Short mmCIF file of C-alpha atoms in Angstrom, two decimals:
data_model
loop_
_atom_site.label_atom_id
_atom_site.label_comp_id
_atom_site.label_asym_id
_atom_site.label_seq_id
_atom_site.Cartn_x
_atom_site.Cartn_y
_atom_site.Cartn_z
CA UNK U 26 116.23 142.14 99.29
CA UNK U 27 113.55 144.76 98.77
CA UNK U 28 111.67 143.40 101.79
CA UNK U 29 114.80 143.66 103.96
CA UNK U 30 115.40 147.24 102.82
CA UNK U 31 111.79 148.12 103.61
CA UNK U 32 112.08 146.65 107.10
CA UNK U 33 115.34 148.54 107.68
CA UNK U 34 113.74 151.87 106.67
CA UNK U 35 110.78 151.22 108.96
CA UNK U 36 113.16 150.45 111.83
CA UNK U 37 115.02 153.73 111.31
CA UNK U 38 111.75 155.69 111.25
CA UNK U 39 110.59 153.95 114.42
CA UNK U 40 113.90 154.74 116.11
CA UNK U 41 113.61 158.43 115.22
CA UNK U 42 110.03 158.63 116.49
CA UNK U 43 110.88 156.91 119.76
CA UNK U 44 113.94 159.08 120.19
CA UNK U 45 111.80 162.18 119.76
CA UNK U 46 109.46 160.92 122.46
CA UNK U 47 112.33 160.50 124.88
CA UNK U 48 113.52 164.05 124.23
CA UNK U 49 110.10 165.71 124.58
CA UNK U 50 108.44 163.33 127.05
CA UNK U 51 105.45 162.34 124.92
CA UNK U 52 102.13 162.43 126.73
CA UNK U 53 99.48 164.84 127.91
CA UNK U 54 100.21 168.29 129.32
CA UNK U 55 99.59 166.83 132.77
CA UNK U 56 102.72 164.71 132.33
CA UNK U 57 104.91 167.82 132.85
CA UNK U 58 106.64 167.67 129.45
CA UNK U 59 110.28 168.69 129.31
CA UNK U 60 110.61 172.15 127.79
CA UNK U 61 113.50 174.47 127.27
CA UNK U 62 113.61 177.66 129.33
CA UNK U 63 113.47 180.96 127.49
CA UNK U 64 114.68 184.47 128.22
CA UNK U 65 112.23 186.06 125.77
CA UNK U 66 110.12 188.76 127.47
CA UNK U 67 108.51 190.09 124.29
CA UNK U 68 105.05 188.80 125.18
CA UNK U 69 105.08 190.35 128.67
CA UNK U 70 104.00 193.76 129.95
CA UNK U 71 104.63 195.78 133.07
CA UNK U 72 101.45 195.21 135.04
CA UNK U 73 100.88 198.79 136.13
CA UNK U 74 100.99 199.96 132.49
CA UNK U 75 97.81 197.94 131.94
CA UNK U 76 96.31 198.12 135.45
CA UNK U 77 97.37 201.57 136.72
CA UNK U 78 95.16 201.34 139.81
CA UNK U 79 97.00 198.28 141.15
CA UNK U 80 99.03 198.72 144.33
CA UNK U 81 102.36 196.89 144.39
CA UNK U 82 103.89 195.26 147.45
CA UNK U 83 106.36 192.91 145.81
CA UNK U 84 107.24 190.73 148.78
CA UNK U 85 110.14 188.90 147.13
CA UNK U 86 111.93 192.16 146.36
CA UNK U 87 112.03 192.92 150.09
CA UNK U 88 112.83 190.90 153.19
CA UNK U 89 109.36 190.33 154.66
CA UNK U 90 108.79 186.92 153.11
CA UNK U 91 109.22 183.32 154.25
CA UNK U 92 112.90 183.31 153.23
CA UNK U 93 113.71 186.59 154.97
CA UNK U 94 115.77 188.15 152.18
CA UNK U 95 115.43 189.48 148.65
CA UNK U 96 114.85 186.62 146.25
CA UNK U 97 117.18 186.02 143.30
CA UNK U 98 115.89 187.47 140.05
CA UNK U 99 113.91 190.33 141.61
CA UNK U 100 115.91 193.33 140.48
CA UNK U 101 113.17 195.96 140.81
CA UNK U 102 109.93 196.16 142.86
CA UNK U 103 107.70 195.80 139.84
CA UNK U 104 105.26 193.22 138.50
CA UNK U 105 105.27 191.59 135.06
CA UNK U 106 102.60 189.44 133.40
CA UNK U 107 101.83 188.07 129.97
CA UNK U 108 99.76 190.47 127.91
CA UNK U 109 96.73 188.19 128.10
CA UNK U 110 96.85 187.85 131.89
CA UNK U 111 97.33 191.60 132.36
CA UNK U 112 94.28 192.41 130.22
CA UNK U 113 92.17 189.92 132.17
CA UNK U 114 93.40 191.44 135.42
CA UNK U 115 92.35 194.90 134.16
CA UNK U 116 88.80 193.56 133.96
CA UNK U 117 89.12 192.28 137.53
CA UNK U 118 90.40 195.68 138.65
CA UNK U 119 87.48 197.50 137.05
CA UNK U 120 85.10 195.05 138.74
CA UNK U 121 86.46 195.48 142.27
CA UNK U 122 86.95 199.23 141.82
CA UNK U 123 83.19 199.48 141.30
CA UNK U 124 82.80 197.71 144.66
CA UNK U 125 85.15 200.13 146.44
CA UNK U 126 88.38 198.12 146.32
CA UNK U 127 91.73 198.13 144.58
CA UNK U 128 93.98 195.20 143.77
CA UNK U 129 97.16 194.83 145.79
CA UNK U 130 99.82 192.68 144.16
CA UNK U 131 102.29 190.55 146.11
CA UNK U 132 103.83 188.64 143.21
CA UNK U 133 103.27 188.05 139.50
CA UNK U 134 105.80 186.61 137.03
CA UNK U 135 108.60 184.86 138.92
CA UNK U 136 111.84 183.96 137.14
CA UNK U 137 113.14 180.41 137.47
CA UNK U 138 116.08 181.85 139.39
CA UNK U 139 113.65 182.84 142.14
CA UNK U 140 112.15 179.34 142.28
CA UNK U 141 115.65 177.88 142.53
CA UNK U 142 116.32 180.24 145.47
CA UNK U 143 113.24 178.86 147.26
CA UNK U 144 114.48 175.30 146.70
CA UNK U 145 117.94 176.06 148.13
CA UNK U 146 116.35 177.75 151.14
CA UNK U 147 114.04 174.79 151.79
CA UNK U 148 117.02 172.42 151.71
CA UNK U 149 118.81 174.47 154.39
CA UNK U 150 116.98 173.12 157.43
CA UNK U 151 118.97 175.32 159.82
CA UNK U 152 117.55 178.56 158.37
CA UNK U 153 114.29 179.06 160.25
CA UNK U 154 114.41 182.77 161.08
CA UNK U 155 111.01 183.43 159.46
CA UNK U 156 109.30 180.36 160.91
CA UNK U 157 107.28 182.30 163.56
CA UNK U 158 105.74 184.47 160.84
CA UNK U 159 104.95 182.02 158.05
CA UNK U 160 105.12 178.37 159.17
CA UNK U 161 105.01 178.10 163.00
CA UNK U 162 103.09 174.80 162.89
CA UNK U 163 105.45 173.03 160.49
CA UNK U 164 108.87 171.49 160.71
CA UNK U 165 110.84 172.85 157.78
CA UNK U 166 111.81 169.34 156.71
CA UNK U 167 108.26 168.67 155.42
CA UNK U 168 108.03 171.61 153.00
CA UNK U 169 108.79 169.47 149.93
CA UNK U 170 106.79 166.49 151.16
CA UNK U 171 103.70 168.60 151.83
CA UNK U 172 104.16 170.49 148.54
CA UNK U 173 104.76 173.98 149.87
CA UNK U 174 107.95 174.19 147.80
CA UNK U 175 108.29 172.95 144.21
CA UNK U 176 111.14 172.91 141.71
CA UNK U 177 108.74 174.45 139.16
CA UNK U 178 106.13 177.15 139.68
CA UNK U 179 103.17 178.34 137.65
CA UNK U 180 104.48 181.85 138.25
CA UNK U 181 107.39 181.22 135.87
CA UNK U 182 104.88 180.79 133.02
CA UNK U 183 103.90 184.43 133.44
CA UNK U 184 100.12 184.21 133.88
CA UNK U 185 99.84 183.60 137.62
CA UNK U 186 99.25 186.33 140.19
CA UNK U 187 99.29 186.55 144.02
CA UNK U 188 97.11 189.36 145.30
CA UNK U 189 94.64 190.72 147.82
CA UNK U 190 92.13 193.59 148.07
CA UNK U 191 92.67 197.12 149.39
CA UNK U 192 89.61 198.88 150.84
CA UNK U 193 89.46 202.45 149.52
CA UNK U 194 87.06 203.52 152.32
CA UNK U 195 89.32 202.45 155.20
CA UNK U 196 92.57 202.84 153.24
CA UNK U 197 93.70 199.45 154.52
CA UNK U 198 93.97 195.92 153.15
CA UNK U 199 90.83 193.87 153.59
CA UNK U 200 91.23 191.50 156.53
CA UNK U 201 91.53 188.04 154.97
CA UNK U 202 92.13 186.27 158.26
CA UNK U 203 95.70 185.31 157.41
CA UNK U 204 98.87 186.57 155.82
CA UNK U 205 100.09 185.98 152.29
CA UNK U 206 102.39 182.92 152.08
CA UNK U 207 101.17 181.37 155.33
CA UNK U 208 102.07 177.66 155.14
CA UNK U 209 99.08 175.84 156.47
CA UNK U 210 95.43 174.82 155.91
CA UNK U 211 94.33 178.22 157.21
CA UNK U 212 95.33 179.54 153.76
CA UNK U 213 93.07 177.13 151.89
CA UNK U 214 90.02 178.71 150.23
CA UNK U 215 87.81 176.08 151.86
CA UNK U 216 89.04 176.86 155.39
CA UNK U 217 85.96 177.58 157.52
CA UNK U 218 83.67 177.57 154.49
CA UNK U 219 82.68 176.34 151.06
CA UNK U 220 84.28 178.47 148.30
CA UNK U 221 81.97 176.99 145.64
CA UNK U 222 78.82 178.24 147.37
CA UNK U 223 80.33 181.07 149.40
CA UNK U 224 78.84 179.58 152.57
CA UNK U 225 80.68 180.19 155.84
CA UNK U 226 80.67 177.09 158.07
CA UNK U 227 83.20 178.00 160.74
CA UNK U 228 84.79 174.55 160.38
CA UNK U 229 88.37 175.01 161.55
CA UNK U 230 89.08 171.32 162.16
CA UNK U 231 91.98 171.32 159.67
CA UNK U 232 93.99 173.85 161.67
CA UNK U 233 96.98 172.13 163.32
CA UNK U 234 97.40 174.81 166.00
CA UNK U 235 96.32 174.38 169.60
CA UNK U 236 93.96 176.04 170.26
CA UNK U 237 92.85 175.75 166.67
CA UNK U 238 92.90 178.91 164.61
CA UNK U 239 89.82 180.16 162.83
CA UNK U 240 88.61 182.96 160.58
CA UNK U 241 85.39 184.92 160.95
CA UNK U 242 82.45 185.01 158.56
CA UNK U 243 83.53 188.51 157.50
CA UNK U 244 87.10 187.38 156.77
CA UNK U 245 85.81 184.43 154.76
CA UNK U 246 83.53 186.74 152.76
CA UNK U 247 86.48 189.03 152.01
CA UNK U 248 88.29 186.05 150.47
CA UNK U 249 85.18 185.26 148.45
CA UNK U 250 84.92 188.83 147.06
CA UNK U 251 88.39 188.43 145.59
CA UNK U 252 87.71 184.90 144.40
CA UNK U 253 84.42 185.76 142.68
CA UNK U 254 86.00 188.67 140.79
CA UNK U 255 88.97 186.60 139.65
CA UNK U 256 86.88 183.65 138.48
CA UNK U 257 84.42 185.96 136.69
CA UNK U 258 87.20 187.32 134.49
CA UNK U 259 89.00 184.19 133.37
CA UNK U 260 91.22 183.13 136.26
CA UNK U 261 91.23 179.79 138.06
CA UNK U 262 92.01 179.36 141.77
CA UNK U 263 94.43 177.16 143.67
CA UNK U 264 92.94 174.95 146.36
CA UNK U 265 95.72 175.69 148.89
CA UNK U 266 96.14 179.49 148.65
CA UNK U 267 93.32 182.05 148.75
CA UNK U 268 95.59 184.68 147.11
CA UNK U 269 96.82 182.62 144.11
CA UNK U 270 95.15 182.62 140.67
CA UNK U 271 96.20 181.57 137.16
CA UNK U 272 94.71 182.68 133.85
CA UNK U 273 92.55 179.78 132.74
CA UNK U 274 93.64 180.05 129.10
CA UNK U 275 97.25 180.94 129.81
CA UNK U 276 99.29 181.46 126.62
CA UNK U 277 102.41 179.54 127.70
CA UNK U 278 101.25 176.45 129.63
CA UNK U 279 104.39 174.45 128.79
CA UNK U 280 107.04 177.17 128.98
CA UNK U 281 109.00 178.68 131.84
CA UNK U 282 110.85 181.98 131.65
CA UNK U 283 114.17 183.11 133.05
CA UNK U 284 114.45 186.88 132.53
CA UNK U 285 114.63 188.99 135.72
CA UNK U 286 111.86 191.06 137.27
CA UNK U 287 112.60 194.63 136.24
CA UNK U 288 111.18 197.23 133.90
CA UNK U 289 110.94 195.78 130.43
CA UNK U 290 113.23 197.07 127.70
CA UNK U 291 116.23 197.65 129.98
#
């Protein structure tokens, strides 16, 4: 009798443990564990409060973006980041300022509502009004397949930033050889060069255009100036976008946020 009771208790414990695994998707962080969204903005800051020299051009607040309209969740043309990411970006800003540049921000924290807007747009294959500007070489039907659009984004975790450099001498953006949010291999950090060594090779074989597009040695070096500064101060790059970086030790790797982009405390 005691043995049967012991077995029954063990079975209940095993059931509870297994049930917990189903709810939380047991496994490594790379398994994309299921997490609950949160509307808590208490660990975020307005970027320009920490990095006052940053220039903001919040593309998803306006209409010049691959969708062609303001994106859901962008209620003000401001940029928000976790406190840790903002402090690391301040170090980047100080670094590039000493070289004669300022940071120009295209996007920072992105609410899940904005990501959902991208997904709905990608599913509407008839809406191609911005195709000539951002994805002329692609059929819109391949955007999910080729991983240009995801149902989750690192931006919703609050420690990812999209940015470029502004040259204080010329008072213009540095020429990076391609626009922000261009869908294609021309946006890859290794396009026409080796980002690990900084060597320009001129290899444009990945470009799908005819004649194939290319970037110059100067444009490649401009990308590397940004990359070197970001990596030196705790950010990691993305291998498909020269403008995209995530804080290496991000504070919320398994959390996504839902509060809108607007001044905090409102």
